[in-house]
Amino acid sequence: MPNQIIRTVSAVLLVLGLAAATARAQPEIDDEYGLPSLGDASSSLFSTDQEYELGRVWLMAFRSRVELRDDPLLQSYLEDLIYRLAQHSELKDRRLDLVIVKNKVINAFAVPGGVIGVHDGIFLYAENENQLAGILGHELAHISQRHFVRSVERQRAATLPTMAALLAGIVIAATSGGDAGIAAITAGQAAALQSQLRFSRENEQEADRIGMQTLARADMDPNAMPEMFSIMNAKLRYLSRKPPEFLLTHPLTESRISDSAARARVYPRKVYPQNLEYQLMRKRTEVAFAENRDNLLGNYRSKADSGGEANRYGIAVAQLAIGDFQNAWNSLKPLLDSDPNRISYVYTGADILLQQRKIKEAVDLLERNLRLAPNNYALNRKLAEVWQAAASPHKAEEVLARLGELRPADPNVWYHLAEVRGLSGNILGLHQARAEYFILVGNFDAAEKQLSYAYPLAHNNPIQQTRIKQRARQIQDIRDKIKKF
């Protein structure tokens, strides 16, 4: 399996025309659990716009090969947190994209050009929002300091096979965990990485320092960063085979943990309020990963009196997951009554009502809250789902088409829009939406094929045909830009 993935990623790199970039660049291995991060740094090799394009190329390939988490609530929460941190960071180009990997392994990573990746398993270990923010602030620092470009300058002699194997490790790590990712890297690449270990540690120290500054400016707890490092280090102790330190750009040595703790002590100690929304997302993740949701539900119930709102929300989400819809509603209703505008409660309430086939009640609940937040991603996604289930694909199409305008780089929106357009009989729109989806996951041949299907269907609309031809040319332009890397 690893060899197959290596061949696949190697082929992707060749097709995408990244040979020129890989002949110059050797990425660092990121995160103690094996996922390489293509960091960031100041240099004349790449402009900011070139880095942005490189990041989007990487994201296209990555999306098509890794199982991602499509949870609009989790997506919205993480995007809000990342943008909140970015406002207080040293990041000048704030064109950011988030990708959530469905994986229990603790991990987050940064890719040049503003791509942030998060394994949703990190919610199983970070005890509060400040700890998660410490990791995200660290990754934003990699981007703001352009560590990737610094690495490129130092590794001009890197070869395509080395880069292909390392990117294969990215995919394997995101699908199987760190050990398999490390196994994809040969001894030759390990030796090359060992030679740049000192530089990697310098990057990490800088990212720790700047990430901690970001936390302080955002009025979040700088001490949360060493706390999260300690949690990660404890996790490493239980691994069957601890990854060799020279393969890591986030080496969690005791000295690094103590250094970050000492640095955090410079900041004034104070009480930081806990964010309930983080705890709600944590419950959603626990339920999503639970192998036995009945047991998890029993655990939540045992803490019913002391667990607070998040625990009661977890009960409702677990009951929803096992199909106990009426009890799920009974558990959620008091939370919804006490906090009727909290998006997580509204979204989950609408989900429960949908499963009960109470379509009107679900629509009323969502639309009432959308009047307060008309562009809310999660609520609009759920409203489209409700309309689709109600055999009203035209209404679902209206909702998703507007989301497509607001979030043109979101493949999930285009995927679902194509589905509802097919149900509504809008075959021209179906092919156009599929083309956008395939572009975003790096399948340009499939995108061009969809546009070729769409073109003759627009024979009565010359303006539409012109737009289709223009989009086809843009795909070729993307190909040409990629080849320049």
Coordinates of C-alpha atoms in Angstrom, one line a residue:
M1 CA 0.0 0.0 0.0
P2 CA 2.7 2.6 0.8
N3 CA 4.5 1.9 -2.5
Q4 CA 1.2 2.3 -4.3
I5 CA 0.6 5.7 -2.7
I6 CA 4.2 6.8 -3.4
R7 CA 3.6 5.9 -7.1
T8 CA 0.3 7.7 -7.1
V9 CA 1.7 10.9 -5.5
S10 CA 4.7 10.8 -7.7
A11 CA 2.4 10.7 -10.7
V12 CA 0.3 13.5 -9.4
L13 CA 3.4 15.7 -9.0
L14 CA 4.5 14.9 -12.6
V15 CA 1.0 15.6 -14.0
L16 CA 0.8 18.9 -12.0
G17 CA 4.2 19.9 -13.4
L18 CA 5.9 20.4 -10.0
A19 CA 9.2 19.0 -11.1
A20 CA 10.7 22.5 -11.3
A21 CA 9.8 23.3 -7.7
T22 CA 10.8 19.9 -6.4
A23 CA 14.2 20.2 -8.0
R24 CA 14.7 23.2 -5.7
A25 CA 12.8 22.4 -2.6
Q26 CA 13.0 19.9 0.2
P27 CA 10.1 20.2 2.7
E28 CA 10.5 19.7 6.4
I29 CA 8.9 16.8 8.2
D30 CA 6.3 18.4 10.4
D31 CA 4.7 17.3 13.6
E32 CA 5.9 14.6 15.9
Y33 CA 3.3 12.3 14.5
G34 CA 4.7 12.2 11.0
L35 CA 2.8 14.7 8.8
P36 CA 5.2 16.9 6.8
S37 CA 4.6 20.6 6.9
L38 CA 5.7 22.8 4.1
G39 CA 6.1 25.8 6.4
D40 CA 7.2 29.3 5.1
A41 CA 10.0 32.0 5.0
S42 CA 11.4 35.3 3.5
S43 CA 13.2 34.8 0.2
S44 CA 13.5 36.0 -3.3
L45 CA 12.7 32.5 -4.7
F46 CA 9.0 32.8 -4.4
S47 CA 6.7 35.9 -4.4
T48 CA 3.7 35.9 -2.0
D49 CA 1.4 35.2 -5.0
Q50 CA 3.5 32.3 -6.1
E51 CA 3.4 30.8 -2.6
Y52 CA -0.4 31.3 -2.6
E53 CA -0.7 29.4 -5.9
L54 CA 1.7 26.7 -4.8
G55 CA -0.4 26.2 -1.7
R56 CA -3.6 25.8 -3.8
V57 CA -1.9 23.3 -6.0
W58 CA -0.9 21.3 -3.0
L59 CA -4.4 21.5 -1.5
M60 CA -5.9 20.3 -4.8
A61 CA -3.8 17.1 -4.7
F62 CA -4.2 16.6 -1.0
R63 CA -8.0 16.8 -1.1
S64 CA -8.3 14.1 -3.7
R65 CA -6.2 11.6 -1.7
V66 CA -7.2 12.0 2.0
E67 CA -10.5 11.4 3.8
L68 CA -11.7 14.8 5.0
R69 CA -14.2 15.7 7.6
D70 CA -17.3 17.4 6.2
D71 CA -18.9 18.9 9.3
P72 CA -20.1 22.5 8.6
L73 CA -20.2 23.3 12.3
L74 CA -16.6 22.2 12.9
Q75 CA -15.5 24.0 9.7
S76 CA -17.1 27.2 10.8
Y77 CA -15.7 27.0 14.3
L78 CA -12.1 26.4 13.2
E79 CA -12.3 29.1 10.5
D80 CA -13.5 31.6 13.0
L81 CA -10.7 30.7 15.4
I82 CA -8.0 30.8 12.8
Y83 CA -9.1 34.2 11.4
R84 CA -9.3 35.5 15.0
L85 CA -5.7 34.4 15.6
A86 CA -4.6 35.7 12.1
Q87 CA -5.8 39.2 13.0
H88 CA -3.3 39.2 15.9
S89 CA -0.5 37.4 14.0
E90 CA 2.4 38.7 11.9
L91 CA 0.6 37.3 8.8
K92 CA 0.4 40.0 6.1
D93 CA -1.4 37.9 3.4
R94 CA -4.5 36.6 5.1
R95 CA -5.9 34.5 2.3
L96 CA -6.3 31.4 4.3
D97 CA -7.8 28.0 3.5
L98 CA -8.6 25.3 6.1
V99 CA -8.7 21.6 5.4
I100 CA -10.0 19.2 8.2
V101 CA -8.5 15.7 8.0
K102 CA -10.6 12.9 9.5
N103 CA -7.9 11.2 11.6
K104 CA -7.5 10.5 15.4
V105 CA -3.8 11.3 15.3
I106 CA -3.0 14.7 17.0
N107 CA -1.8 16.9 14.2
A108 CA -2.0 20.3 12.6
F109 CA 0.2 21.5 9.7
A110 CA 0.9 24.6 7.6
V111 CA 1.5 24.8 3.8
P112 CA 2.9 27.9 2.1
G113 CA 0.4 30.3 0.8
G114 CA -2.0 30.1 3.8
V115 CA -3.2 26.5 3.9
I116 CA -3.9 25.3 7.4
G117 CA -4.6 21.6 8.0
V118 CA -6.1 20.2 11.2
H119 CA -6.7 16.6 12.1
D120 CA -10.0 16.5 13.9
G121 CA -8.5 14.1 16.4
I122 CA -6.8 17.0 18.0
F123 CA -10.1 17.8 19.7
L124 CA -9.8 14.5 21.5
Y125 CA -6.7 15.7 23.3
A126 CA -6.7 19.5 23.6
E127 CA -8.6 20.2 26.8
N128 CA -9.6 23.7 25.9
E129 CA -9.7 26.3 23.2
N130 CA -6.5 28.0 24.3
Q131 CA -4.5 24.7 23.9
L132 CA -5.8 24.3 20.3
A133 CA -5.1 28.0 19.6
G134 CA -1.5 27.4 20.7
I135 CA -1.0 24.8 18.0
L136 CA -2.8 27.0 15.4
G137 CA -0.8 30.1 16.4
H138 CA 2.4 28.0 15.9
E139 CA 1.3 27.0 12.4
L140 CA 0.3 30.5 11.5
A141 CA 3.8 31.6 12.5
H142 CA 5.3 29.1 10.1
I143 CA 3.4 30.8 7.4
S144 CA 4.0 34.4 8.5
Q145 CA 7.8 33.7 8.7
R146 CA 7.8 32.0 5.4
H147 CA 9.8 29.0 6.7
F148 CA 9.1 27.0 3.6
V149 CA 11.0 29.4 1.3
R150 CA 13.9 29.4 3.7
S151 CA 13.9 25.6 3.5
V152 CA 13.8 25.8 -0.3
E153 CA 16.9 28.1 -0.4
R154 CA 18.8 25.7 1.8
Q155 CA 17.8 22.6 -0.2
R156 CA 18.1 23.6 -3.8
A157 CA 19.7 20.3 -4.7
A158 CA 16.6 18.2 -3.6
T159 CA 15.4 15.8 -6.3
L160 CA 11.9 14.9 -7.5
P161 CA 12.0 11.3 -6.1
T162 CA 12.8 12.7 -2.6
M163 CA 9.9 15.2 -2.8
A164 CA 7.5 12.6 -4.2
A165 CA 8.4 10.2 -1.3
L166 CA 7.9 13.0 1.2
L167 CA 4.6 14.0 -0.2
A168 CA 3.6 10.4 -0.2
G169 CA 4.4 10.4 3.5
I170 CA 2.0 13.4 3.9
V171 CA -0.8 11.3 2.4
I172 CA 0.1 8.2 4.3
A173 CA 0.3 10.1 7.6
A174 CA -3.1 11.6 7.0
T175 CA -4.7 8.3 6.3
S176 CA -2.8 5.8 8.5
G177 CA -0.9 7.8 11.1
G178 CA 2.7 8.8 11.7
D179 CA 4.4 5.4 11.7
A180 CA 3.3 4.6 8.1
G181 CA 4.2 8.0 7.0
I182 CA 7.7 7.7 8.3
A183 CA 8.0 4.2 6.7
A184 CA 7.5 5.9 3.3
I185 CA 10.7 7.9 3.7
T186 CA 13.9 6.1 2.7
A187 CA 17.2 6.1 4.5
G188 CA 18.5 8.5 1.9
Q189 CA 15.8 11.1 2.6
A190 CA 16.3 10.6 6.3
A191 CA 20.0 11.5 6.0
A192 CA 19.1 14.6 4.0
L193 CA 16.7 15.6 6.7
Q194 CA 19.2 15.0 9.4
S195 CA 21.5 17.5 7.8
Q196 CA 18.9 20.2 8.1
L197 CA 17.8 19.4 11.7
R198 CA 19.4 22.5 13.2
F199 CA 17.6 24.7 10.8
S200 CA 14.3 22.9 11.5
R201 CA 14.7 23.5 15.3
E202 CA 15.4 27.1 14.7
N203 CA 12.2 27.4 12.7
E204 CA 10.3 25.6 15.5
Q205 CA 11.7 27.9 18.2
E206 CA 10.7 30.9 16.1
A207 CA 7.2 29.6 15.5
D208 CA 6.8 28.9 19.2
R209 CA 7.9 32.4 20.2
I210 CA 5.8 34.2 17.5
G211 CA 2.8 31.8 18.1
M212 CA 2.9 32.7 21.8
Q213 CA 2.9 36.4 21.0
T214 CA -0.2 35.8 18.8
L215 CA -2.0 34.1 21.6
A216 CA -1.2 37.0 24.0
R217 CA -2.4 39.6 21.5
A218 CA -5.6 37.6 20.9
D219 CA -6.2 37.6 24.7
M220 CA -5.7 33.9 24.9
D221 CA -3.4 32.0 27.3
P222 CA 0.2 31.8 26.2
N223 CA 0.7 29.0 28.8
A224 CA -1.6 26.8 26.8
M225 CA 1.2 26.2 24.3
P226 CA 3.5 24.3 26.7
E227 CA 0.4 22.6 28.1
M228 CA -0.4 21.2 24.7
F229 CA 3.2 20.2 24.1
S230 CA 3.1 18.2 27.4
I231 CA -0.1 16.5 26.3
M232 CA 1.5 15.6 22.9
N233 CA 4.6 14.4 24.7
A234 CA 2.6 12.2 27.0
K235 CA 0.9 10.7 23.9
L236 CA 4.2 9.9 22.3
R237 CA 5.2 7.8 25.4
Y238 CA 2.4 5.4 24.6
L239 CA 3.3 4.9 20.9
S240 CA 4.7 1.4 20.1
R241 CA 7.6 3.0 18.3
K242 CA 8.5 6.6 19.0
P243 CA 9.4 8.4 15.7
P244 CA 13.1 9.1 15.4
E245 CA 13.7 12.7 16.3
F246 CA 15.7 13.7 13.2
L247 CA 12.6 13.0 11.1
L248 CA 10.6 15.6 13.0
T249 CA 10.5 19.4 12.6
H250 CA 8.4 19.6 15.8
P251 CA 10.8 17.6 18.0
L252 CA 9.2 17.5 21.5
T253 CA 12.2 17.3 23.6
E254 CA 12.0 18.1 27.3
S255 CA 14.1 21.1 26.7
R256 CA 11.7 22.5 24.2
I257 CA 8.8 22.0 26.5
S258 CA 10.6 23.6 29.4
D259 CA 11.8 26.5 27.1
S260 CA 8.2 27.2 26.0
A261 CA 7.0 27.1 29.6
A262 CA 9.7 29.6 30.6
R263 CA 8.8 31.8 27.8
A264 CA 5.1 31.7 28.8
R265 CA 6.0 32.8 32.3
V266 CA 7.0 36.2 30.9
Y267 CA 3.4 37.0 30.3
P268 CA 1.2 38.1 33.2
R269 CA -0.9 35.2 34.6
K270 CA -4.6 35.7 34.6
V271 CA -7.8 33.8 34.4
Y272 CA -8.9 33.1 30.8
P273 CA -12.6 32.3 30.3
Q274 CA -13.4 29.0 28.7
N275 CA -15.2 29.0 25.4
L276 CA -18.3 26.7 25.5
E277 CA -18.2 26.4 21.7
Y278 CA -14.9 24.6 21.8
Q279 CA -16.3 22.1 24.3
L280 CA -19.4 21.5 22.0
M281 CA -17.1 20.8 19.1
R282 CA -15.1 18.4 21.2
K283 CA -18.3 16.5 22.0
R284 CA -19.2 16.3 18.3
T285 CA -15.7 14.9 17.6
E286 CA -15.9 12.4 20.4
V287 CA -19.3 11.1 19.1
A288 CA -17.9 11.0 15.5
F289 CA -15.0 8.8 16.5
A290 CA -16.7 6.7 19.1
E291 CA -16.5 2.9 18.3
N292 CA -19.4 2.3 20.8
R293 CA -21.7 5.2 21.0
D294 CA -24.0 3.5 23.4
N295 CA -21.1 3.3 25.9
L296 CA -20.2 6.9 25.2
L297 CA -23.8 7.9 25.9
G298 CA -23.7 6.1 29.1
N299 CA -20.6 7.9 30.1
Y300 CA -22.2 11.3 29.3
R301 CA -25.3 10.3 31.3
S302 CA -23.2 9.4 34.3
K303 CA -21.9 13.0 34.3
A304 CA -25.3 14.6 33.6
D305 CA -25.5 16.5 36.9
S306 CA -21.9 17.7 36.9
G307 CA -21.0 17.9 33.2
G308 CA -22.6 21.2 32.3
E309 CA -24.0 22.3 29.0
A310 CA -21.3 20.6 26.9
N311 CA -22.1 17.2 28.4
R312 CA -25.8 17.7 27.9
Y313 CA -25.1 18.6 24.3
G314 CA -23.0 15.5 23.9
I315 CA -25.9 13.4 25.1
A316 CA -28.1 14.9 22.4
V317 CA -25.5 14.4 19.7
A318 CA -24.9 10.8 20.8
Q319 CA -28.6 10.1 20.8
L320 CA -29.0 11.6 17.4
A321 CA -26.1 9.4 16.1
I322 CA -27.7 6.2 17.4
G323 CA -31.1 7.1 15.9
D324 CA -32.9 7.9 19.2
F325 CA -34.3 11.0 17.7
Q326 CA -37.1 11.8 20.2
N327 CA -34.8 11.6 23.2
A328 CA -32.2 13.6 21.3
W329 CA -34.8 16.4 20.9
N330 CA -35.7 16.1 24.6
S331 CA -32.1 16.4 25.6
L332 CA -31.4 19.4 23.3
K333 CA -34.6 21.3 23.8
P334 CA -33.7 22.8 27.2
L335 CA -30.4 24.0 25.8
L336 CA -32.1 25.5 22.8
D337 CA -34.7 27.2 24.9
S338 CA -32.0 28.8 27.2
D339 CA -29.7 29.9 24.3
P340 CA -31.9 30.0 21.2
N341 CA -29.4 31.8 19.0
R342 CA -26.4 29.5 19.6
I343 CA -25.6 28.2 16.1
S344 CA -24.6 24.8 17.3
Y345 CA -27.9 24.2 19.1
V346 CA -29.9 25.5 16.2
Y347 CA -28.0 23.3 13.7
T348 CA -28.3 20.2 15.8
G349 CA -31.9 20.9 16.6
A350 CA -32.7 21.2 12.8
D351 CA -30.8 18.0 12.2
I352 CA -32.9 16.1 14.8
L353 CA -36.1 17.6 13.4
L354 CA -35.0 16.6 9.9
Q355 CA -34.5 13.0 11.0
Q356 CA -38.0 13.0 12.5
R357 CA -39.3 14.3 9.2
K358 CA -40.5 17.4 10.8
I359 CA -39.6 19.5 7.8
K360 CA -41.6 22.6 8.5
E361 CA -40.3 22.9 12.1
A362 CA -36.7 22.4 10.8
V363 CA -37.1 25.1 8.2
D364 CA -38.7 27.5 10.6
L365 CA -35.9 27.0 13.1
L366 CA -33.2 27.6 10.5
E367 CA -34.8 30.5 8.7
R368 CA -35.5 32.3 12.0
N369 CA -31.8 32.2 12.9
L370 CA -30.7 32.9 9.3
R371 CA -32.5 36.2 9.5
L372 CA -29.9 37.1 12.2
A373 CA -27.0 35.6 10.4
P374 CA -27.9 35.2 6.7
N375 CA -24.5 34.1 5.5
N376 CA -23.9 31.5 8.2
Y377 CA -22.2 28.6 6.5
A378 CA -23.4 25.8 8.8
L379 CA -27.1 26.9 8.9
N380 CA -27.2 27.4 5.1
R381 CA -25.7 23.9 4.6
K382 CA -28.3 22.4 6.9
L383 CA -31.2 24.3 5.3
A384 CA -30.1 23.0 1.8
E385 CA -30.0 19.5 3.3
V386 CA -33.5 19.9 4.7
W387 CA -34.9 21.2 1.4
Q388 CA -33.3 18.3 -0.5
A389 CA -34.9 15.8 1.9
A390 CA -38.2 17.6 1.5
A391 CA -38.1 16.9 -2.2
S392 CA -37.6 20.6 -2.9
P393 CA -34.3 20.5 -4.8
H394 CA -34.9 23.9 -6.4
K395 CA -34.9 25.6 -3.0
A396 CA -31.8 23.6 -2.0
E397 CA -30.2 24.8 -5.2
E398 CA -30.9 28.5 -4.4
V399 CA -29.3 28.1 -1.0
L400 CA -26.2 26.3 -2.3
A401 CA -25.8 28.6 -5.3
R402 CA -25.6 31.6 -3.0
L403 CA -23.1 29.7 -0.8
G404 CA -21.1 29.0 -4.0
E405 CA -20.8 32.8 -4.5
L406 CA -19.7 33.3 -0.9
R407 CA -17.3 30.4 -0.8
P408 CA -16.1 29.7 -4.4
A409 CA -13.2 27.6 -3.1
D410 CA -15.2 25.2 -1.0
P411 CA -15.4 21.8 -2.8
N412 CA -18.2 20.6 -0.4
V413 CA -20.5 23.3 -1.6
W414 CA -20.0 22.5 -5.3
Y415 CA -20.3 18.8 -4.6
H416 CA -23.8 19.2 -3.0
L417 CA -24.8 21.8 -5.5
A418 CA -24.2 19.4 -8.4
E419 CA -26.3 16.8 -6.6
V420 CA -29.3 19.1 -6.1
R421 CA -29.1 20.5 -9.6
G422 CA -29.3 17.0 -10.9
L423 CA -32.4 16.4 -8.8
S424 CA -34.0 19.6 -10.0
G425 CA -33.3 18.9 -13.7
N426 CA -30.7 21.6 -14.1
I427 CA -28.3 19.4 -16.1
L428 CA -26.3 22.4 -17.5
G429 CA -25.8 23.6 -13.9
L430 CA -25.0 20.1 -12.8
H431 CA -22.0 19.9 -15.2
Q432 CA -20.8 23.3 -14.3
A433 CA -20.9 22.6 -10.5
R434 CA -19.1 19.3 -11.1
A435 CA -16.5 21.1 -13.1
E436 CA -15.9 23.5 -10.1
Y437 CA -15.7 20.6 -7.7
F438 CA -13.2 18.7 -9.9
I439 CA -11.0 21.8 -10.3
L440 CA -10.8 22.2 -6.5
V441 CA -9.7 18.6 -6.0
G442 CA -7.1 18.8 -8.8
N443 CA -8.9 16.6 -11.4
F444 CA -8.5 18.9 -14.4
D445 CA -9.3 16.3 -17.0
A446 CA -12.7 15.5 -15.3
A447 CA -13.4 19.3 -15.0
E448 CA -12.7 19.8 -18.7
K449 CA -15.0 16.9 -19.5
Q450 CA -17.8 18.3 -17.5
L451 CA -17.4 21.7 -19.3
S452 CA -17.5 19.8 -22.6
Y453 CA -20.8 18.3 -21.6
A454 CA -22.1 21.7 -20.5
Y455 CA -21.2 23.7 -23.6
P456 CA -23.7 22.2 -26.1
L457 CA -26.5 22.4 -23.5
A458 CA -26.1 26.2 -23.5
H459 CA -26.7 26.4 -27.2
N460 CA -29.5 28.9 -26.7
N461 CA -27.5 31.1 -24.4
P462 CA -24.4 32.6 -26.1
I463 CA -23.4 34.4 -22.9
Q464 CA -23.4 31.2 -21.0
Q465 CA -21.4 29.4 -23.7
T466 CA -18.8 32.2 -23.6
R467 CA -18.5 31.8 -19.8
I468 CA -18.0 28.0 -20.2
K469 CA -15.3 28.6 -22.8
Q470 CA -13.6 31.1 -20.6
R471 CA -13.7 28.7 -17.7
A472 CA -12.1 26.0 -19.9
R473 CA -9.3 28.5 -20.8
Q474 CA -8.9 29.3 -17.1
I475 CA -8.3 25.6 -16.4
Q476 CA -5.5 25.6 -19.0
D477 CA -4.1 28.7 -17.4
I478 CA -4.0 26.9 -14.1
R479 CA -2.1 24.0 -15.8
D480 CA 0.3 26.5 -17.3
K481 CA 0.9 28.3 -14.0
I482 CA 1.5 24.9 -12.2
K483 CA 4.1 24.0 -14.8
K484 CA 6.1 27.2 -13.9
F485 CA 6.6 25.8 -10.4

